[in-house]
PDB file of C-alpha atoms in Angstrom:
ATOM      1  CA  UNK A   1     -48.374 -25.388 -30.130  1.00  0.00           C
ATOM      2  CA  UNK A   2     -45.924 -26.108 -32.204  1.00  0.00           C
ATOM      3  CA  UNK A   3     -45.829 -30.132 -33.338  1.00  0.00           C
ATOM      4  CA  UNK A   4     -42.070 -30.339 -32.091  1.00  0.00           C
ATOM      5  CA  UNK A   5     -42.923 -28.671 -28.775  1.00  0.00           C
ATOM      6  CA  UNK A   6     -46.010 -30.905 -27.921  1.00  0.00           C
ATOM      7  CA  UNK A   7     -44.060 -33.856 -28.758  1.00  0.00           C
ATOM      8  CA  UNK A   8     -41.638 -33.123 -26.263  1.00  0.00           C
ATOM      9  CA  UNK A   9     -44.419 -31.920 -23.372  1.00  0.00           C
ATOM     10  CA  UNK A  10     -46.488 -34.856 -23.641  1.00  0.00           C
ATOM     11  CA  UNK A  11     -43.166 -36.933 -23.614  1.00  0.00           C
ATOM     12  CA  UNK A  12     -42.533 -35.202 -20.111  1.00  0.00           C
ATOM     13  CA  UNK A  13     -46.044 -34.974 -19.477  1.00  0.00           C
ATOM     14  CA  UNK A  14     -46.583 -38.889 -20.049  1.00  0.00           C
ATOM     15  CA  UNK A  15     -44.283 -40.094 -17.239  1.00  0.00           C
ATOM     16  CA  UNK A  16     -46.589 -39.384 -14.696  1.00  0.00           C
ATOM     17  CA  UNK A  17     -50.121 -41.025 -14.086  1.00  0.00           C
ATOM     18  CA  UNK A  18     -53.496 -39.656 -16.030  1.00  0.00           C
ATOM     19  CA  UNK A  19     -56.481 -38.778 -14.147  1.00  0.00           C
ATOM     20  CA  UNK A  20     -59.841 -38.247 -15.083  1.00  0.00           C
ATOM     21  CA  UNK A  21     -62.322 -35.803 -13.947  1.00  0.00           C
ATOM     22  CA  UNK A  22     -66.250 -35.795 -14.916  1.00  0.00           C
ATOM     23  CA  UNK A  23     -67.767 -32.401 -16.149  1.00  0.00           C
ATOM     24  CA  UNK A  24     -68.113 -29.802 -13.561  1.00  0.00           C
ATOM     25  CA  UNK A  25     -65.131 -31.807 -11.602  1.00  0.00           C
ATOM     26  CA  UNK A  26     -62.628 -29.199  -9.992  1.00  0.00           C
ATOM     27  CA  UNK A  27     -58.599 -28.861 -10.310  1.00  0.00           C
ATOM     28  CA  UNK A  28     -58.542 -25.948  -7.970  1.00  0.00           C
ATOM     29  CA  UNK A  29     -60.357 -23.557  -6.184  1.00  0.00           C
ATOM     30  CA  UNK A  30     -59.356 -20.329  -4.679  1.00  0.00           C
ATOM     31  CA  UNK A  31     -56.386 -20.107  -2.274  1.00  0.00           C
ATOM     32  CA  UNK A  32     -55.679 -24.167  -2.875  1.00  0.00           C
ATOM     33  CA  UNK A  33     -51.861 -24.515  -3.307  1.00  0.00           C
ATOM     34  CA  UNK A  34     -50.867 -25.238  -6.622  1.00  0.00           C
ATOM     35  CA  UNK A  35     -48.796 -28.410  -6.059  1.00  0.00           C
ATOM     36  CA  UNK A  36     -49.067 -30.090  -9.770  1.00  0.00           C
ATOM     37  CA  UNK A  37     -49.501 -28.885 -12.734  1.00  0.00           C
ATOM     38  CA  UNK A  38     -51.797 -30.638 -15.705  1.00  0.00           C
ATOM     39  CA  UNK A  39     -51.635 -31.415 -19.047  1.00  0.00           C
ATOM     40  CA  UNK A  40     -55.143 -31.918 -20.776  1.00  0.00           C
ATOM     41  CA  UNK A  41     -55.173 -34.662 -23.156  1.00  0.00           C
ATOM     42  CA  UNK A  42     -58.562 -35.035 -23.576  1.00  0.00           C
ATOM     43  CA  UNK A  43     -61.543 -32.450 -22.545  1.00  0.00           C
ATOM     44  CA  UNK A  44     -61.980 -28.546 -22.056  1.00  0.00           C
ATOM     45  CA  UNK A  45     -61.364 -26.852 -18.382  1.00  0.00           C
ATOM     46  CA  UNK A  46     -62.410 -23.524 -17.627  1.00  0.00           C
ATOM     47  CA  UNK A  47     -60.716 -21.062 -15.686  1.00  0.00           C
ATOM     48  CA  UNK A  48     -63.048 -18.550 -13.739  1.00  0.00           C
ATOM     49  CA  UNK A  49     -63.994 -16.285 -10.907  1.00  0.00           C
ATOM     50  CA  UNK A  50     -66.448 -15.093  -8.883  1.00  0.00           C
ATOM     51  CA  UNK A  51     -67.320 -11.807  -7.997  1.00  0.00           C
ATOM     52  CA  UNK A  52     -68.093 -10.240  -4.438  1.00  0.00           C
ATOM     53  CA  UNK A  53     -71.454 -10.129  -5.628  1.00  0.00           C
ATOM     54  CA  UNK A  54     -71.507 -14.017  -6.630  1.00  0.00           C
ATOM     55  CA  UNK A  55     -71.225 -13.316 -10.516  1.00  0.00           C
ATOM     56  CA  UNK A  56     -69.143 -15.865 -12.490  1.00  0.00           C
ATOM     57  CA  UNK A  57     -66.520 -14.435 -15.082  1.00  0.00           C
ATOM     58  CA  UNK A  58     -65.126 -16.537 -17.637  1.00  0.00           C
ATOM     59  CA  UNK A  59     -61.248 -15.807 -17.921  1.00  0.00           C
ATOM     60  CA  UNK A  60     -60.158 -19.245 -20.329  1.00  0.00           C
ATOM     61  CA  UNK A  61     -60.850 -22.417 -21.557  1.00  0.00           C
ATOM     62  CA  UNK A  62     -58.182 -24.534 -21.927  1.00  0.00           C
ATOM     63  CA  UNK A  63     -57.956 -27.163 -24.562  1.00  0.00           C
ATOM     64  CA  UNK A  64     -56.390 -30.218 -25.282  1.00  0.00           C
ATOM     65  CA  UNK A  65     -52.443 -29.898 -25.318  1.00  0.00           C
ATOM     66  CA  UNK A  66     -52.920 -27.064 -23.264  1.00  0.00           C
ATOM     67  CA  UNK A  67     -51.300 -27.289 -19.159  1.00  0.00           C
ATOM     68  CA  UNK A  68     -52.412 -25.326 -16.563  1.00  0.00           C
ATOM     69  CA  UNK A  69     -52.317 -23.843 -14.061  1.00  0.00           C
ATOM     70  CA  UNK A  70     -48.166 -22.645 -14.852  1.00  0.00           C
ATOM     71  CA  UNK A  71     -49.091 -19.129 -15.348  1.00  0.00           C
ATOM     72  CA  UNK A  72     -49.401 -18.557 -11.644  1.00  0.00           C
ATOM     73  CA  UNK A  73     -46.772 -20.897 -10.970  1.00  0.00           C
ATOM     74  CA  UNK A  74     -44.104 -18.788 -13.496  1.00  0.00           C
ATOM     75  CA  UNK A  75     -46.055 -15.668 -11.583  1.00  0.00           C
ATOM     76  CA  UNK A  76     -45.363 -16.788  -7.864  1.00  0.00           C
ATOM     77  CA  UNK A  77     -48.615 -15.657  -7.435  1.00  0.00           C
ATOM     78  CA  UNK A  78     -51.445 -17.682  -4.994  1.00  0.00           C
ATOM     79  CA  UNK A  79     -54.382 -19.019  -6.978  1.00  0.00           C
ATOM     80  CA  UNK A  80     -57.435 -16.766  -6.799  1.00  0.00           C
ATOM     81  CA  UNK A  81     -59.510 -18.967  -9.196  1.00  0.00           C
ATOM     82  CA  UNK A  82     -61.590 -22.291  -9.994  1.00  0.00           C
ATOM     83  CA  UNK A  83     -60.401 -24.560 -12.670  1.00  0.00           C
ATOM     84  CA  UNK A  84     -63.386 -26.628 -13.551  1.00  0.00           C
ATOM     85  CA  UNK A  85     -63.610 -29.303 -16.107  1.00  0.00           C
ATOM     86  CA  UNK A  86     -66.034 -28.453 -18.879  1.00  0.00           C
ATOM     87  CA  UNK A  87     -66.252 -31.439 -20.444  1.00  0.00           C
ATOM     88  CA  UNK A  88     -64.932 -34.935 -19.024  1.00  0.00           C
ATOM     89  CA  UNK A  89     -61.266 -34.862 -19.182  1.00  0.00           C
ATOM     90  CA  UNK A  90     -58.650 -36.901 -19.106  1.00  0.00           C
ATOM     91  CA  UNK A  91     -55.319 -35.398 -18.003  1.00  0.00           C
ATOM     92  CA  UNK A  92     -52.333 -35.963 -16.992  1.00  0.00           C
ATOM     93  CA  UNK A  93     -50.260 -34.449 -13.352  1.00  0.00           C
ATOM     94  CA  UNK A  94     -46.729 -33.495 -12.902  1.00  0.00           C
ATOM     95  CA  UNK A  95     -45.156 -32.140  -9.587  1.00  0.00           C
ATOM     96  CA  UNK A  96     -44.820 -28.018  -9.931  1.00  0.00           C
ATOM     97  CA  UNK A  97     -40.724 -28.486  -9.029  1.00  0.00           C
ATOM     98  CA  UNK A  98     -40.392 -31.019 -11.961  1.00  0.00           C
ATOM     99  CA  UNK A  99     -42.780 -28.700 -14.526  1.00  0.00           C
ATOM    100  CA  UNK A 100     -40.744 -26.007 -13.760  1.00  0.00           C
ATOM    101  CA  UNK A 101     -37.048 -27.835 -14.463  1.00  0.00           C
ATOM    102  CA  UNK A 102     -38.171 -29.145 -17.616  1.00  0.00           C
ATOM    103  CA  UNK A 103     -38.822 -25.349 -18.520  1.00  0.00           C
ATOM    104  CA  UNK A 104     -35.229 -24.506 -17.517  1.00  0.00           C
ATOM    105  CA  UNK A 105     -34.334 -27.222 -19.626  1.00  0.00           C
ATOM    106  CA  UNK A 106     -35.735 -26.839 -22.471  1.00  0.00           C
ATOM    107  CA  UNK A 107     -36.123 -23.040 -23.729  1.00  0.00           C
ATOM    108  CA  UNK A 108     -37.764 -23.941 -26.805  1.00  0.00           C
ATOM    109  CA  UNK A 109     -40.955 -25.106 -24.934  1.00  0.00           C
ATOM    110  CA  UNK A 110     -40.906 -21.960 -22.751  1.00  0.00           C
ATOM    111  CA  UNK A 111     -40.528 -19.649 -25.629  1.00  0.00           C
ATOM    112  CA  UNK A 112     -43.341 -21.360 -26.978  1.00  0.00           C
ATOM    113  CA  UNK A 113     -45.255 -21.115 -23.969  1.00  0.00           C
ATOM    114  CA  UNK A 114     -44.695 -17.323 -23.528  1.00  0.00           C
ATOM    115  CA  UNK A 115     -46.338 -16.523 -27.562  1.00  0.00           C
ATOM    116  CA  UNK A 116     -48.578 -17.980 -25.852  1.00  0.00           C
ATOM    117  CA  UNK A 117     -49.384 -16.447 -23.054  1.00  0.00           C
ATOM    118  CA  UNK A 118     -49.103 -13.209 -25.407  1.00  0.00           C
ATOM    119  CA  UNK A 119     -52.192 -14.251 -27.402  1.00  0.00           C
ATOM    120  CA  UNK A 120     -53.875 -14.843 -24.378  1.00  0.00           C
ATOM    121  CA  UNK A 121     -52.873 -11.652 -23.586  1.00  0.00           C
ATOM    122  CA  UNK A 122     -53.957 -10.256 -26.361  1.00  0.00           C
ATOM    123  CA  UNK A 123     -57.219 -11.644 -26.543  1.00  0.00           C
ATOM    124  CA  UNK A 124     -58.594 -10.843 -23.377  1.00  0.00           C
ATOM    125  CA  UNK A 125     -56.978  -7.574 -23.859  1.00  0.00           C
ATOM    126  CA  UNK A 126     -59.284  -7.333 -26.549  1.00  0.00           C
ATOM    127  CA  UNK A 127     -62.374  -8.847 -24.606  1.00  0.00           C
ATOM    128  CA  UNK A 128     -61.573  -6.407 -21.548  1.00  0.00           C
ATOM    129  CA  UNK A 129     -62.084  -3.469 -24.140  1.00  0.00           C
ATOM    130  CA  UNK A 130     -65.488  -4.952 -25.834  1.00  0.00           C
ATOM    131  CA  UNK A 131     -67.247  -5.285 -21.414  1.00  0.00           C
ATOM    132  CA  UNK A 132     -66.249  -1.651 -21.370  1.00  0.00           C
ATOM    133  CA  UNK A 133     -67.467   0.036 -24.347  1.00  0.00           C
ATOM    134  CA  UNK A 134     -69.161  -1.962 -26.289  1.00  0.00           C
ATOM    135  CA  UNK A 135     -73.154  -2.317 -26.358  1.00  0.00           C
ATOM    136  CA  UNK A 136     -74.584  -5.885 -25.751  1.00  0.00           C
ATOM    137  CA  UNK A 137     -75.258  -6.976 -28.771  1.00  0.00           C
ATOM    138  CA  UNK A 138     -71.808  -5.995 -29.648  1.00  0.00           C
ATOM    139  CA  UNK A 139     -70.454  -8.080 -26.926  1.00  0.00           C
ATOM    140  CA  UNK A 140     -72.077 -11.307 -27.524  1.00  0.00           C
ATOM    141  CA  UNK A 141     -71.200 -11.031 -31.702  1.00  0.00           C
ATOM    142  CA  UNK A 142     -67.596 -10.158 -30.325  1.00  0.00           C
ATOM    143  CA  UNK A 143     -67.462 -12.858 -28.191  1.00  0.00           C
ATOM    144  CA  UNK A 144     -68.998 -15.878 -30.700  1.00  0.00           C
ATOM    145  CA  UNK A 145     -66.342 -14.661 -33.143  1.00  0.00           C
ATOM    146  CA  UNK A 146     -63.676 -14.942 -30.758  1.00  0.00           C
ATOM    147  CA  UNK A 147     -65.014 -18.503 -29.588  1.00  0.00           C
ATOM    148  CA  UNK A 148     -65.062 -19.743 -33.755  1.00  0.00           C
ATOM    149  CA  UNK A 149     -61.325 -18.724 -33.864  1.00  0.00           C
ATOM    150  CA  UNK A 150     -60.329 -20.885 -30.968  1.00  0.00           C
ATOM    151  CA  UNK A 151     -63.054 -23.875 -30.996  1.00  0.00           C
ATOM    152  CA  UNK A 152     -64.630 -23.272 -34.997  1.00  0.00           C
ATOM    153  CA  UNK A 153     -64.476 -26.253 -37.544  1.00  0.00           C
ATOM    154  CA  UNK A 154     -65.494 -25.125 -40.752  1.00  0.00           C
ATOM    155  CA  UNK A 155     -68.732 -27.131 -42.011  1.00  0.00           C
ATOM    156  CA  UNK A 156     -69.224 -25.467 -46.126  1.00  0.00           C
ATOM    157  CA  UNK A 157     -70.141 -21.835 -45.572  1.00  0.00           C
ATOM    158  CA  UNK A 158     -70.449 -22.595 -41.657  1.00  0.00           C
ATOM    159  CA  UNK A 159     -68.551 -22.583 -38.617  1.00  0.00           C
ATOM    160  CA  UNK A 160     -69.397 -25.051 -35.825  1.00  0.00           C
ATOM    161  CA  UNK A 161     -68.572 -23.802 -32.157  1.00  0.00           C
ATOM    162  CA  UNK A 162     -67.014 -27.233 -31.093  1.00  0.00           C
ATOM    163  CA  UNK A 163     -67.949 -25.568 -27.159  1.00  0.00           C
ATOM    164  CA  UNK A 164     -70.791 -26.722 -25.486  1.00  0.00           C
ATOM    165  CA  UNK A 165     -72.550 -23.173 -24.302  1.00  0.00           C
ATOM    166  CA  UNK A 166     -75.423 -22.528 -22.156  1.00  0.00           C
ATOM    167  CA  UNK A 167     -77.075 -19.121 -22.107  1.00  0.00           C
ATOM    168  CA  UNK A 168     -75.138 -19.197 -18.374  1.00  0.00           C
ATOM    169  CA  UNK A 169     -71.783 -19.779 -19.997  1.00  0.00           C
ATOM    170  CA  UNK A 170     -72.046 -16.694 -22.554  1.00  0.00           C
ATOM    171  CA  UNK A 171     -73.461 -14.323 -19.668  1.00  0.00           C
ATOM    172  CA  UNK A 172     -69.966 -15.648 -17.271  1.00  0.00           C
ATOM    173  CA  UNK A 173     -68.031 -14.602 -20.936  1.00  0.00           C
ATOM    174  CA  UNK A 174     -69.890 -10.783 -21.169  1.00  0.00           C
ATOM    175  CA  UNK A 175     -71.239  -9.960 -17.514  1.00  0.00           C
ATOM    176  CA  UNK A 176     -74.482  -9.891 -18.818  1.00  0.00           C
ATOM    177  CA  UNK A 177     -77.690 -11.133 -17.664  1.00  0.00           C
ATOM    178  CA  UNK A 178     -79.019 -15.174 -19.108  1.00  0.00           C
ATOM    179  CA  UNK A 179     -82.267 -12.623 -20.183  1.00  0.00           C
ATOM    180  CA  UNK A 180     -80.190 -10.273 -21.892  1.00  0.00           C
ATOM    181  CA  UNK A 181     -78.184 -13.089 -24.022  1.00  0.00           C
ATOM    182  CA  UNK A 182     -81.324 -14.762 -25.122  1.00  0.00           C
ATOM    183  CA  UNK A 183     -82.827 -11.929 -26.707  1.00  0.00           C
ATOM    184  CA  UNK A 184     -79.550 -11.066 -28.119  1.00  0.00           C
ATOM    185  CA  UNK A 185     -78.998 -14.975 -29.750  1.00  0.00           C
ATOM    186  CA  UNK A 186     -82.995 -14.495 -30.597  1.00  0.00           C
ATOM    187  CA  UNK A 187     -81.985 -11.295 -32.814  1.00  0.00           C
ATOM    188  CA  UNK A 188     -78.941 -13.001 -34.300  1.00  0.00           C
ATOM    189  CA  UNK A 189     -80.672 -16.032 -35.005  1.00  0.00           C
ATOM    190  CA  UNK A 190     -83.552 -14.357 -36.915  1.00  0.00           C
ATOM    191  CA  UNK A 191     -81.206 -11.906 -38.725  1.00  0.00           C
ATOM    192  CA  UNK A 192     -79.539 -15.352 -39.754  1.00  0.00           C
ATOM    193  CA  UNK A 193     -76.481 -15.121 -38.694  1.00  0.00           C
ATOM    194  CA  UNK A 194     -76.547 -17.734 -36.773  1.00  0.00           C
ATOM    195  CA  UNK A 195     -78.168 -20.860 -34.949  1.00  0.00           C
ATOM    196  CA  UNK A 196     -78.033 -22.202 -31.830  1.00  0.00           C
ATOM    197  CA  UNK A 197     -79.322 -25.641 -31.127  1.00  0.00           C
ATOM    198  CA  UNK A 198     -78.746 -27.617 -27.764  1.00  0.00           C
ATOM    199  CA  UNK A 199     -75.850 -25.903 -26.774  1.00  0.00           C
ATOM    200  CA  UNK A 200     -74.912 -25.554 -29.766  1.00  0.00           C
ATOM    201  CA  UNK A 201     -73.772 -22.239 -31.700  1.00  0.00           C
ATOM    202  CA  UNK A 202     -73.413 -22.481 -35.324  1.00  0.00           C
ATOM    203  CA  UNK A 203     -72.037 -19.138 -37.198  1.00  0.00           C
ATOM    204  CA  UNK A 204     -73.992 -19.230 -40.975  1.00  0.00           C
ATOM    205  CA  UNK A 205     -72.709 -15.910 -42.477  1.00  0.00           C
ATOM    206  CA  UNK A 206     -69.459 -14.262 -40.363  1.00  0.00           C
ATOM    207  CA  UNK A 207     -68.883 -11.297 -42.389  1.00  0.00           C
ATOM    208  CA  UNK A 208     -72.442 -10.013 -41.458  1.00  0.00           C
ATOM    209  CA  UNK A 209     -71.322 -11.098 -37.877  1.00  0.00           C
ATOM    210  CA  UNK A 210     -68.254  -9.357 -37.856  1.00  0.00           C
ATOM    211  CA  UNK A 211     -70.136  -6.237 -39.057  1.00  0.00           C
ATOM    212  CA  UNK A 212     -73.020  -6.392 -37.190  1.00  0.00           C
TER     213      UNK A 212
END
């Protein structure tokens, strides 16, 4: 977001009163009405869905800076899914009616916010692409790359997922199985590419990822 934009969003944003929500807490949850929209200051939240057949798919993670859920509201479309707090957060709540004057007011934030929701696009374009033709081990190298360029801090000749990720969490990203992305991590891991420690995924050499 551009440094002139967030000023001006958590300005708005600020006005109204923070709330906190432990891990696993939920915003929403299919077919709530959307009557506030939030602004994360502190935390991750994860926007998902289930299947008919009870599988979890990963659409986003939001991140600080980030608010949510304004797609659907700019949409006029219901809310088909849950918003769940990865982390704690701490977040601040502003009426949809006033969210969506301040976007009328201020073009500059919603040209912002629609590059955006192009890279969004863009990305999950992307990811849509790698669940249909690509092989599993192809999905899971896809999809750690993908999380370093959102969440990575570079550590030397590292990158750090700054993500907390359970086997669960990657299978909700690929619609694979928790077996199948163990074995897969197992392979990358002893072709050193990378590590993964406590939830942990650390990248050691991404050109052999991004090739392999």
């Amino acid at each position: 977001m551009d440094k002139t934009v967030q000023k001006k969003v958590t300005a708005f944003f600020s006005k109204f009163t923070p709330i906190s929500f432990r891990k696993n807490g939920v915003f929403y949850q299919p077919d709530d009405l959307i009557s506030e929209i939030f602004l994360i200051k502190e935390g991750l939240v994860k926007q998902s869905i289930i299947s008919e057949n009870g599988e979890e798919l990963t659409i986003n993670v939001f991140r600080p800076n980030s608010f949510f859920p304004i797609v659907l509201v700019l949409a006029n479309q219901p809310n088909k899914y849950f918003f769940q707090a990865e982390t704690d957060v701490l977040a601040f709540r502003a009426p949809v009616k006033e969210v969506s004057e301040f976007l009328q007011l201020n073009s500059d934030v919603l040209l912002d916010l629609t590059k955006r929701f192009s890279a969004a696009i863009l990305g999950l374009s992307a990811r849509l692409e790698e669940l249909s033709f690509h092989q599993a081990s192809n999905r899971i190298s896809s999809l750690i790359l993908y999380l370093a360029d959102r969440f990575g801090e570079a550590k030397d000749s590292k990158t750090v997922i700054k993500l907390p990720l359970t086997h669960q969490d990657l299978a909700s990203w690929t619609s694979l199985t928790r077996e199948t992305i163990s074995r897969q991590l197992e392979q990358l891991s002893k072709k050193g590419l990378i590590s993964y420690n406590r939830h942990s995924i650390t990248i050691l050499d991404k050109d052999k990822l991004q090739d392999s």
